[in-house]
Amino acid sequence: KDEFKSKDEPNPYKRELKQFGEPGCWEFNKLWDAQINYTWESYFVAVPLGSPEGDLEVAINPWNQDNQKWVNLQKQIAQPRTEIPAPAEQQVYDTLNVGSWWGSCQARLGRAIQAIKNTRGWQIPVAPGERSTLSGQYSALHPRLLYQNFQDGLGLPTDSLRLFWRVMSIAYPGVFNGSEKLNAIELTKRLAWKHGGVAEELGIKFNQERDDNYEGLIRFPNLCSIASAHFATHYPQRIKDYWSELRREIYTDLNLHHDKFCSRTRRPFQVRRADAALSSLPDYGNGYNGVMFSSKWLADDMSLNPSETSALRTVVDKVKKRHFGDSSPADWWVLVLGDGDGMGGYVSGGKLKFYEDYIISDLVEQSQIDNSNWDDLLKKTKKRMGPATHVGLNRALLDFSNRLVPHITEERFCGRVIYSGGDDVMAALSLADLPGFLRSLRAAWCGGNDPLDRFSSNGGYWKWKDKETIPADIPMRSLFTMGKEATMSLGIVVAHKSVPLPTVLEKIWQAEKERAKKLLNKDGLCFRVIYGSGNILEALMKGDLLEDWWRFIQVYQEVDLSPLLYRLADELPRHADITKDNRLFGKVAKVVILSRDEQIPSSVEVALINWLDAWEQWAYTARQQALISREKALGANPEDIGMLLRFSAFWVSAQQKKM
């Protein structure tokens, strides 16, 4: 009652509250249908194989004179951009597995599906009123939101919407916290987990008699748990000490719903490495949860009124300051979005090389080969994409998305996979794990050297080295990768805990699609730091420079580089320019380093200057190619190295505060 009373009316929404119990008042069917029906739309295309006028099967060698008509029909269907087959391929068709029209058919399918998408009638439904507080997409639901009449100016009071979601938190305890407002899709998924049987189908058991058993069903961490997972993994005792003191303060001084506080904070992080470290503590019980670091989210979960929330905030801030100073382990979290570059070329076969890279000449029966065409086949003819090669591509994508990404994210680092399918990856993790995660992810994608040396990388495959320590989620066989020339562009958003999730999601898509993918030849990294004030720091880096960057930044535990990096961020763009051979940025940096009272180790200085030299070399090449193509040299200007140095200083400073 205290939440919704006003000066003029002690209970202004009493009548509306009563209407919630009447089935006839629920009128959001139009809104519900608009959101659900326009969420998914399937498209498919088909390309015929062979000809309805002839048999599908032909002679072993289809390119003899008798089958010329059949061959012409295949060309008409596949529409290859080059002559297929090449003369050299025709000569060895009976002996070697050479491809034909498969890649061209795949490319035509791709063009066909894109044509359908370009002419589709599907559109995102209009979203009047307040949007979802979770995703920022679509209108938040309310039973009296007259969706079809909004064009007439009919609105909905903010307190009405707030009242409805407060009622939902009471009707479904533990499922909704009373402060969030969801759209139809999010509401369906949330209720289906507990009340729709999804959890049971996945083998998750819970006590039907408990009203708040939704807490026992949660399988994904909140953002505070993600942000503090790395800290909890390495300092579990400090997590326990902080929780114990916070519990005492709440119990003795505030007497604020002590049981609710324990139920919300004594549950697992849902981050494997963090929970494993915390479970080694005495009296682990049901676990510990990172929500204890956020007074706002903790108050929401405990359903506190405004005065109780204010009191809780005072206590949480006081205890955090005692244990962690002016910052806390849950201040920053990271969202990473990755996408493979040039995947259309892999599917169509455009990325394949000459046959000499795929054929072991010594194993070929030379008596069946016409020597006059052999060199042409090996050195002048590119391999075609056939069914077998396509299977290998699919296996590489499956091994990466189903095996390597989950292992790297959740076993090697303190993160959680949001989705991983084919070449698409989205993961959430702690800020401290970001450099290592990016290095491991990129190496797994292209089959490069494993930064932690757990996998061997012979021949473009990844295989676990030590049979005695192989994890349960990694098979003993060699895992396929995309090959040494494969690259991946990544958008990375580092967000303060106060930044709304819809803002983070909006910025991550922009960072990956509009920035990282736009670097010269792609293979870009776009870092965006979103501060609590709303300010954004953006830094762009070519993926090739990541290893050089890590060589000097990894000494953060021994040397605080942030003052030097901030100074270099100011000095370098003002005193150096990009040249072909002069490497001015490295020279200016050396002068700045020598002028400081506090010197850094010589090895760090060398690594830093080498990184600056490598960046200048890449920037010069990018600018020259941009002049030819009349495009913008994204990330290749003097001010861009300043932003990269600022981001580096931010990361180092954030790690120093936790030590």
XYZ file of C-alpha atoms in Angstrom:
659
model
C 0.000 0.000 0.000
C 2.805 2.431 0.814
C 4.299 1.975 -2.652
C 1.271 3.262 -4.560
C -0.549 5.673 -2.273
C -0.549 9.375 -3.104
C -1.250 12.616 -1.245
C -4.758 12.934 -2.693
C -5.718 9.282 -2.801
C -4.521 6.705 -0.237
C -5.187 3.774 -2.582
C -5.638 5.073 -6.154
C -5.227 1.666 -7.813
C -7.580 -0.339 -5.610
C -10.124 -0.712 -8.419
C -7.447 -1.685 -10.946
C -6.015 -4.217 -8.526
C -9.442 -5.756 -8.149
C -9.819 -6.016 -11.933
C -6.747 -8.228 -12.165
C -8.879 -10.988 -10.661
C -11.505 -10.700 -13.401
C -10.748 -12.732 -16.565
C -12.551 -10.218 -18.783
C -10.024 -7.458 -18.087
C -7.127 -9.208 -19.765
C -6.989 -7.542 -23.168
C -3.356 -7.812 -24.239
C -3.998 -10.582 -26.776
C -3.273 -8.207 -29.668
C 0.030 -7.150 -28.108
C 0.918 -10.730 -27.216
C 0.186 -11.970 -30.731
C 2.124 -9.135 -32.355
C 5.238 -9.923 -30.327
C 5.089 -13.719 -30.534
C 4.007 -14.029 -34.183
C 6.650 -11.657 -35.495
C 9.519 -13.138 -33.526
C 10.264 -16.141 -35.749
C 9.878 -16.456 -39.481
C 11.359 -19.355 -41.426
C 12.794 -19.145 -44.925
C 14.002 -21.924 -47.184
C 15.202 -22.310 -50.743
C 15.968 -25.308 -52.946
C 18.116 -25.868 -56.001
C 17.386 -28.945 -58.155
C 20.019 -31.570 -58.837
C 20.122 -33.268 -62.220
C 17.293 -32.989 -64.745
C 13.715 -34.317 -64.623
C 14.187 -35.461 -68.225
C 17.043 -37.837 -67.433
C 18.396 -40.245 -64.838
C 20.259 -38.848 -61.838
C 22.989 -41.452 -62.185
C 25.483 -41.055 -64.999
C 28.645 -42.794 -66.096
C 31.683 -42.833 -63.796
C 33.177 -40.013 -65.841
C 30.337 -37.600 -66.687
C 32.490 -35.549 -69.035
C 32.557 -37.926 -71.938
C 30.649 -37.000 -75.079
C 27.579 -39.108 -74.226
C 26.922 -37.141 -71.043
C 27.525 -33.642 -72.387
C 23.828 -32.790 -72.185
C 23.761 -33.791 -68.512
C 26.868 -31.710 -67.840
C 25.355 -28.664 -69.521
C 22.261 -29.000 -67.324
C 24.417 -29.028 -64.183
C 26.174 -25.874 -65.309
C 22.844 -24.224 -65.976
C 21.646 -25.056 -62.468
C 24.869 -24.318 -60.559
C 25.751 -21.159 -62.511
C 29.488 -21.412 -61.742
C 31.572 -18.274 -62.084
C 34.505 -20.197 -63.578
C 34.706 -23.058 -66.034
C 33.874 -26.327 -64.279
C 35.505 -28.733 -64.610
C 38.960 -27.539 -65.549
C 40.678 -29.628 -68.252
C 43.192 -30.930 -65.701
C 40.358 -32.111 -63.433
C 38.662 -34.003 -66.255
C 41.802 -36.044 -66.853
C 42.007 -37.337 -63.252
C 38.307 -37.632 -62.470
C 38.496 -41.450 -62.530
C 41.488 -41.482 -60.156
C 41.206 -38.610 -57.670
C 38.332 -37.148 -55.691
C 37.998 -33.821 -57.457
C 35.010 -31.560 -56.838
C 32.528 -30.347 -59.418
C 29.443 -28.169 -58.983
C 28.855 -28.595 -55.252
C 30.372 -25.276 -54.199
C 28.582 -23.398 -56.982
C 25.253 -24.934 -55.924
C 25.933 -23.850 -52.338
C 26.730 -20.332 -53.515
C 23.533 -20.205 -55.541
C 21.543 -21.336 -52.498
C 23.147 -18.528 -50.517
C 22.221 -15.936 -53.124
C 18.684 -17.286 -53.288
C 18.090 -17.131 -49.531
C 19.542 -13.624 -49.412
C 17.165 -12.545 -52.184
C 14.217 -13.824 -50.151
C 15.418 -12.014 -47.043
C 15.803 -8.771 -48.991
C 12.176 -8.912 -50.121
C 10.569 -10.283 -46.961
C 7.517 -8.649 -45.488
C 8.473 -9.400 -41.876
C 8.885 -6.409 -39.600
C 9.430 -5.704 -35.933
C 6.089 -4.848 -34.293
C 5.440 -1.342 -33.046
C 6.480 -0.944 -29.397
C 4.367 1.755 -27.721
C 4.740 2.643 -24.067
C 7.542 1.373 -21.839
C 9.796 -1.283 -23.277
C 11.177 -4.379 -21.617
C 13.627 -3.521 -18.856
C 15.521 -6.729 -19.619
C 16.294 -6.398 -23.339
C 14.907 -3.009 -24.342
C 12.952 -4.778 -27.116
C 9.156 -4.642 -27.545
C 6.558 -3.191 -25.176
C 6.426 -4.428 -21.608
C 3.223 -6.390 -21.027
C 0.176 -5.082 -19.190
C -3.325 -6.650 -19.359
C -4.968 -3.322 -20.230
C -2.434 -2.139 -22.808
C -4.800 -1.576 -25.748
C -2.215 -2.237 -28.428
C -4.589 -1.873 -31.376
C -5.858 1.524 -30.183
C -2.553 3.240 -29.464
C -2.815 5.232 -32.679
C -5.751 7.051 -31.048
C -3.500 8.321 -28.287
C -4.549 5.905 -25.566
C -1.777 5.629 -23.015
C -1.003 3.705 -19.879
C 0.051 5.246 -16.549
C 3.530 4.269 -15.404
C 2.255 3.267 -11.984
C -0.282 0.917 -13.591
C 2.516 -0.962 -15.293
C 4.556 -0.977 -12.102
C 1.572 -2.280 -10.140
C 0.996 -5.155 -12.579
C 4.579 -6.402 -12.325
C 4.493 -6.018 -8.552
C 1.422 -8.254 -8.541
C 3.205 -10.748 -10.816
C 6.035 -11.027 -8.287
C 3.482 -11.922 -5.611
C 1.542 -14.333 -7.818
C 4.744 -16.080 -8.952
C 7.155 -15.758 -6.016
C 10.759 -16.142 -7.011
C 9.997 -15.963 -10.749
C 9.631 -12.173 -10.931
C 11.202 -9.649 -8.584
C 8.611 -6.864 -8.952
C 10.930 -4.309 -10.531
C 11.571 -5.833 -13.954
C 9.023 -5.497 -16.753
C 9.107 -8.143 -19.491
C 7.716 -8.511 -22.996
C 5.661 -11.497 -24.158
C 8.651 -13.516 -25.351
C 10.587 -13.051 -22.121
C 7.515 -13.761 -19.996
C 6.833 -16.990 -21.919
C 10.394 -18.219 -21.469
C 10.479 -17.256 -17.793
C 7.239 -19.062 -16.929
C 7.972 -22.053 -19.156
C 11.155 -22.760 -17.206
C 9.294 -23.476 -13.986
C 5.585 -23.756 -14.790
C 5.842 -25.076 -18.344
C 7.914 -28.132 -17.520
C 11.100 -27.085 -19.320
C 13.265 -27.571 -16.227
C 11.807 -31.019 -15.596
C 12.373 -32.066 -19.194
C 16.036 -31.126 -18.776
C 16.272 -33.350 -15.706
C 16.301 -30.524 -13.158
C 14.377 -31.573 -10.057
C 12.757 -29.207 -7.601
C 10.349 -29.259 -4.703
C 6.823 -28.563 -5.974
C 5.659 -27.551 -2.496
C 8.040 -24.604 -2.142
C 6.750 -21.290 -3.489
C 10.207 -19.837 -4.030
C 11.722 -22.869 -5.700
C 12.496 -20.883 -8.823
C 15.727 -19.867 -7.122
C 16.776 -23.502 -7.192
C 16.142 -23.682 -10.922
C 18.292 -20.753 -11.998
C 21.082 -22.004 -14.221
C 22.546 -18.751 -15.538
C 24.477 -16.265 -13.399
C 23.404 -12.702 -12.745
C 25.764 -9.996 -13.928
C 27.248 -9.440 -10.459
C 28.216 -13.113 -10.315
C 29.795 -12.933 -13.760
C 31.722 -9.788 -12.872
C 33.076 -11.163 -9.592
C 33.605 -14.786 -10.710
C 37.329 -14.401 -11.391
C 37.857 -12.792 -7.982
C 35.808 -15.516 -6.271
C 37.850 -18.206 -8.027
C 41.154 -16.814 -6.770
C 40.067 -15.371 -3.396
C 37.155 -17.508 -2.115
C 37.902 -16.767 1.560
C 37.533 -13.021 0.975
C 34.107 -13.650 -0.556
C 33.058 -15.610 2.515
C 34.411 -12.966 4.903
C 32.557 -10.211 3.052
C 29.280 -12.161 3.084
C 29.603 -12.995 6.786
C 30.085 -9.382 7.799
C 27.283 -8.208 5.512
C 24.939 -10.802 7.031
C 25.790 -9.677 10.570
C 25.146 -6.031 9.711
C 21.779 -6.801 8.128
C 20.724 -9.098 10.961
C 21.857 -7.041 13.947
C 21.481 -3.449 12.755
C 18.676 -3.523 10.195
C 16.723 -6.679 10.924
C 15.838 -6.704 7.215
C 14.301 -9.976 6.055
C 17.296 -12.004 7.139
C 15.912 -15.233 5.672
C 15.367 -13.604 2.286
C 18.874 -12.202 2.295
C 20.337 -15.647 2.943
C 18.179 -17.358 0.298
C 19.238 -14.834 -2.354
C 22.930 -14.752 -1.508
C 23.498 -18.366 -0.388
C 23.076 -20.005 -3.786
C 25.697 -20.862 -6.411
C 27.403 -18.344 -8.688
C 26.471 -20.601 -11.642
C 30.035 -20.068 -12.888
C 31.874 -23.381 -12.726
C 35.324 -22.287 -11.635
C 33.963 -19.871 -9.037
C 31.602 -22.452 -7.542
C 34.375 -25.055 -7.482
C 36.671 -22.702 -5.567
C 33.964 -21.611 -3.125
C 32.821 -25.191 -2.493
C 36.192 -25.913 -0.887
C 35.337 -23.530 1.963
C 33.978 -24.837 5.285
C 30.231 -24.326 5.669
C 29.780 -23.878 1.920
C 26.135 -24.896 2.293
C 24.061 -23.873 -0.717
C 26.845 -21.669 -2.072
C 27.486 -17.951 -2.396
C 26.119 -15.578 -5.022
C 27.520 -12.362 -6.463
C 24.270 -10.462 -6.017
C 25.603 -9.624 -2.548
C 27.750 -6.908 -4.189
C 24.816 -4.908 -5.603
C 22.471 -3.220 -3.154
C 20.020 -2.378 -5.973
C 19.671 -5.895 -7.335
C 19.707 -7.398 -3.857
C 16.894 -5.058 -2.797
C 14.909 -6.050 -5.890
C 15.355 -9.749 -5.161
C 14.347 -9.219 -1.526
C 11.305 -7.110 -2.566
C 12.225 -4.258 -0.215
C 10.315 -0.988 -0.013
C 12.112 2.336 -0.717
C 13.073 3.030 2.911
C 14.420 -0.511 3.384
C 16.312 -0.235 0.093
C 18.013 2.945 1.244
C 19.053 1.334 4.518
C 20.379 -1.723 2.692
C 22.389 0.449 0.307
C 24.073 2.188 3.238
C 25.088 -1.113 4.808
C 26.314 -2.710 1.564
C 28.393 0.353 0.674
C 29.914 0.451 4.163
C 30.878 -3.229 4.180
C 32.226 -3.114 0.635
C 34.425 -0.155 1.505
C 35.892 -2.011 4.472
C 36.794 -5.045 2.374
C 37.571 -3.634 -1.075
C 38.054 0.106 -0.763
C 36.464 2.365 -3.378
C 35.792 -0.445 -5.850
C 34.391 -3.944 -5.673
C 34.977 -7.202 -7.602
C 31.575 -6.807 -9.269
C 32.014 -3.311 -10.722
C 32.741 -4.393 -14.320
C 31.645 -7.257 -16.525
C 32.318 -8.110 -20.170
C 30.197 -9.215 -23.114
C 32.014 -10.636 -26.155
C 30.424 -11.137 -29.567
C 32.404 -12.944 -32.278
C 31.742 -13.821 -35.895
C 33.956 -15.638 -38.403
C 35.210 -13.552 -41.316
C 34.436 -14.461 -44.932
C 32.364 -17.546 -44.141
C 30.657 -17.357 -47.535
C 34.011 -18.064 -49.140
C 34.471 -21.172 -47.010
C 31.012 -22.530 -47.833
C 31.351 -21.950 -51.582
C 34.951 -23.167 -51.733
C 36.371 -19.775 -52.614
C 38.904 -20.057 -49.752
C 40.364 -23.358 -50.987
C 43.895 -23.443 -52.394
C 45.541 -25.296 -55.256
C 45.373 -29.078 -55.322
C 49.035 -29.416 -54.335
C 48.044 -28.429 -50.773
C 45.650 -31.394 -50.532
C 47.263 -34.205 -52.552
C 50.228 -36.311 -51.424
C 51.854 -36.968 -54.784
C 53.853 -39.984 -53.608
C 50.642 -41.868 -52.821
C 49.126 -41.383 -56.282
C 49.490 -44.178 -58.814
C 51.567 -42.398 -61.453
C 50.779 -44.917 -64.174
C 47.210 -43.637 -64.254
C 48.187 -39.988 -64.505
C 48.828 -38.018 -67.667
C 52.007 -36.132 -66.802
C 51.182 -33.318 -69.196
C 48.225 -32.286 -67.032
C 49.595 -33.248 -63.619
C 51.466 -30.001 -62.934
C 48.492 -27.984 -64.157
C 46.256 -29.772 -61.676
C 48.603 -29.388 -58.718
C 49.869 -25.841 -59.226
C 47.301 -24.047 -61.383
C 43.936 -25.560 -60.427
C 42.126 -24.690 -57.216
C 40.423 -27.377 -55.185
C 36.640 -27.488 -55.488
C 34.227 -27.624 -52.588
C 32.678 -31.100 -52.646
C 30.517 -33.061 -50.191
C 33.522 -34.501 -48.334
C 35.157 -31.079 -47.959
C 31.826 -29.693 -46.799
C 31.648 -32.384 -44.108
C 35.102 -31.312 -42.919
C 33.941 -27.675 -42.750
C 30.887 -28.677 -40.732
C 33.033 -30.729 -38.368
C 35.374 -27.772 -37.805
C 32.428 -25.519 -36.953
C 30.897 -28.142 -34.657
C 34.162 -28.809 -32.824
C 34.711 -25.093 -32.349
C 31.218 -24.166 -31.183
C 30.297 -27.327 -29.253
C 33.658 -28.291 -27.787
C 36.246 -25.526 -27.758
C 34.107 -22.459 -27.041
C 32.360 -23.965 -23.958
C 35.653 -25.367 -22.662
C 37.562 -22.121 -23.089
C 34.773 -19.947 -21.687
C 33.627 -22.023 -18.739
C 36.494 -24.372 -17.853
C 39.565 -22.350 -18.731
C 38.090 -18.975 -17.725
C 35.334 -17.746 -15.431
C 32.663 -17.068 -18.029
C 29.404 -18.389 -19.400
C 28.441 -19.077 -22.997
C 25.282 -17.277 -24.042
C 25.236 -18.939 -27.437
C 27.731 -20.693 -29.666
C 26.747 -21.999 -33.056
C 28.998 -22.402 -36.075
C 31.088 -19.256 -36.336
C 28.882 -17.164 -34.023
C 29.840 -16.744 -30.371
C 28.472 -14.648 -27.526
C 29.884 -15.025 -24.033
C 29.858 -13.135 -20.749
C 32.895 -13.116 -18.474
C 34.908 -11.226 -15.876
C 37.067 -8.285 -16.909
C 40.246 -9.942 -15.579
C 39.773 -12.897 -17.944
C 39.280 -10.809 -21.079
C 42.818 -10.847 -22.600
C 43.337 -14.556 -22.001
C 39.899 -15.413 -23.320
C 40.422 -13.472 -26.560
C 43.817 -15.073 -27.149
C 42.500 -18.601 -26.568
C 39.347 -18.071 -28.626
C 41.238 -16.736 -31.635
C 43.800 -19.550 -31.435
C 41.064 -22.204 -31.274
C 39.312 -20.723 -34.307
C 42.341 -20.871 -36.601
C 44.200 -23.798 -35.028
C 47.063 -21.625 -33.797
C 49.334 -22.267 -30.839
C 47.391 -22.693 -27.617
C 48.354 -19.794 -25.282
C 48.223 -22.147 -22.275
C 49.887 -25.050 -24.131
C 47.178 -27.553 -23.168
C 46.443 -28.467 -26.806
C 48.898 -29.369 -29.535
C 48.233 -27.637 -32.853
C 49.814 -29.905 -35.433
C 48.463 -29.607 -38.968
C 45.707 -27.196 -38.046
C 44.120 -29.612 -35.556
C 43.839 -29.136 -31.817
C 44.409 -32.185 -29.626
C 44.739 -32.435 -25.850
C 48.336 -33.181 -24.976
C 48.177 -35.077 -21.686
C 45.872 -38.121 -21.790
C 45.946 -38.349 -17.993
C 44.420 -34.901 -17.474
C 41.987 -34.664 -20.372
C 38.754 -32.888 -19.335
C 35.420 -34.655 -19.610
C 34.159 -32.177 -22.208
C 37.095 -32.698 -24.610
C 37.366 -35.899 -26.702
C 40.736 -37.597 -27.115
C 40.564 -37.314 -30.906
C 41.957 -34.386 -32.858
C 39.559 -31.456 -33.056
C 39.067 -29.771 -36.412
C 39.740 -26.036 -36.743
C 39.186 -23.547 -39.556
C 42.844 -23.352 -40.535
C 45.707 -20.925 -40.048
C 44.315 -18.231 -42.353
C 40.889 -18.073 -40.683
C 40.109 -14.881 -38.784
C 37.323 -13.742 -36.503
C 36.082 -10.227 -35.793
C 35.042 -9.508 -32.222
C 33.020 -6.833 -30.509
C 33.828 -6.436 -26.808
C 31.800 -4.328 -24.389
C 33.130 -3.715 -20.879
C 30.169 -2.420 -18.903
C 29.849 -0.923 -15.454
C 27.313 -2.788 -13.341
C 24.978 0.235 -13.368
C 24.639 0.233 -17.180
C 21.289 -1.255 -18.281
C 21.523 -4.530 -20.173
C 19.610 -3.181 -23.234
C 22.309 -0.533 -23.663
C 25.053 -3.158 -23.525
C 23.288 -5.325 -26.118
C 22.836 -2.383 -28.459
C 26.499 -1.387 -28.231
C 27.834 -4.931 -28.684
C 26.080 -5.393 -32.026
C 27.385 -2.065 -33.245
C 30.912 -2.857 -32.072
C 31.040 -6.156 -33.959
C 29.100 -5.392 -37.151
C 29.842 -1.717 -37.713
C 33.356 -1.389 -36.315
C 35.364 -4.635 -35.946
C 34.169 -5.995 -39.294
C 35.056 -2.709 -41.019
C 38.786 -2.844 -40.335
C 41.051 -3.518 -43.306
C 40.571 -7.197 -44.254
C 38.400 -7.564 -41.128
C 40.048 -9.539 -38.269
C 39.208 -6.630 -35.974
C 38.738 -6.143 -32.249
C 36.479 -3.321 -31.114
C 36.662 -2.583 -27.384
C 33.972 -0.388 -25.860
C 34.021 0.630 -22.199
C 30.666 1.967 -20.992
C 31.055 3.910 -17.747
C 28.311 4.382 -15.189
C 27.954 7.997 -16.355
C 27.098 6.825 -19.862
C 30.410 7.912 -21.401
C 31.987 5.453 -23.829
C 35.636 4.729 -24.546
C 36.149 2.962 -27.886
C 39.407 1.392 -29.058
C 40.071 -0.574 -32.251
C 42.836 -3.127 -32.704
C 43.825 -5.434 -35.532
C 43.684 -9.031 -34.327
C 47.287 -9.689 -35.357
C 48.451 -7.181 -32.744
C 46.805 -8.886 -29.780
C 49.755 -11.137 -28.916
C 52.222 -8.229 -29.042
C 49.863 -6.234 -26.796
C 49.729 -9.050 -24.252
C 53.532 -9.329 -24.077
C 53.834 -5.976 -22.322
C 50.451 -5.707 -20.608
C 50.774 -9.011 -18.710
C 53.215 -7.532 -16.175
C 50.340 -5.661 -14.486
C 50.732 -7.848 -11.373
C 54.315 -6.663 -10.903
C 54.294 -3.140 -12.349
C 51.481 -0.579 -12.475
C 51.685 0.563 -16.087
C 48.534 2.692 -16.036
C 50.241 6.089 -15.338
C 52.689 5.524 -18.204
C 49.961 4.329 -20.577
C 47.744 7.336 -19.818
C 50.655 9.674 -20.488
C 51.526 7.907 -23.743
C 47.861 8.164 -24.777
C 48.162 11.954 -24.502
C 51.674 12.373 -25.924
C 51.879 10.018 -28.902
C 49.014 11.398 -31.051
C 50.413 14.935 -30.574
C 54.084 14.224 -31.273
C 54.147 11.370 -33.806
C 52.766 10.686 -37.249
C 52.350 7.488 -39.236
C 55.220 6.819 -41.663
C 56.397 3.924 -43.773
C 59.714 3.187 -42.070
C 60.507 5.784 -39.386
C 58.533 4.175 -36.524
C 58.005 7.520 -34.842
C 55.515 6.271 -32.257
C 58.057 3.878 -30.772
C 60.733 6.572 -30.698
C 58.480 9.106 -28.990
C 57.430 6.442 -26.479
C 61.060 5.742 -25.634
C 61.678 9.431 -24.938
C 58.616 9.553 -22.663
C 59.735 6.429 -20.787
C 63.250 7.805 -20.219
C 61.860 11.119 -18.923
C 59.906 9.437 -16.132
C 61.248 9.116 -12.607
C 59.812 5.630 -12.261
C 61.337 3.303 -14.842
C 59.836 0.067 -16.132
C 61.750 -3.202 -16.753
C 63.681 -3.175 -20.021
C 61.829 -6.250 -21.278
C 58.505 -4.444 -20.839
C 59.854 -1.370 -22.592
C 61.010 -3.460 -25.561
C 57.666 -5.274 -25.780
C 55.726 -1.992 -25.620
C 57.824 -0.342 -28.340
C 57.605 -3.453 -30.549
C 53.811 -3.303 -30.267
C 53.786 0.377 -31.204
C 56.060 -0.340 -34.192
C 53.813 -3.195 -35.343
C 50.738 -0.971 -34.989
C 52.351 1.814 -37.043
C 53.330 -0.628 -39.775
C 49.766 -1.953 -39.968
C 48.303 1.565 -39.841
C 50.494 2.728 -42.740
C 49.411 -0.234 -44.886
C 45.757 0.323 -43.992
C 45.943 4.017 -44.882
C 47.601 3.297 -48.230
C 44.952 0.748 -49.168
C 42.228 3.110 -48.008
C 43.530 5.736 -50.436
C 43.307 3.261 -53.292
C 39.821 2.045 -52.395
C 38.657 5.518 -51.313
C 37.466 4.141 -47.992
C 38.011 5.279 -44.437
C 41.114 3.912 -42.705
C 39.249 2.791 -39.603
C 41.458 2.399 -36.533
C 44.589 3.549 -38.399
C 44.945 7.177 -37.285
C 47.219 8.654 -34.583
C 44.274 9.279 -32.270
C 43.362 5.576 -32.513
C 46.601 4.471 -30.838
C 45.768 6.980 -28.099
C 42.420 5.274 -27.526
C 44.076 1.855 -27.466
C 46.518 3.073 -24.832
C 43.661 4.524 -22.784
C 41.836 1.205 -22.896
C 45.035 -0.597 -21.878
C 45.479 1.802 -18.968
C 41.861 1.284 -17.924
C 42.290 -2.504 -17.888
C 45.530 -2.366 -15.916
C 44.059 0.101 -13.426
C 40.969 -2.078 -12.903
C 43.163 -5.094 -12.119
C 45.390 -3.120 -9.756
C 42.399 -2.091 -7.651
C 41.493 -5.738 -6.981
C 44.956 -6.740 -5.833
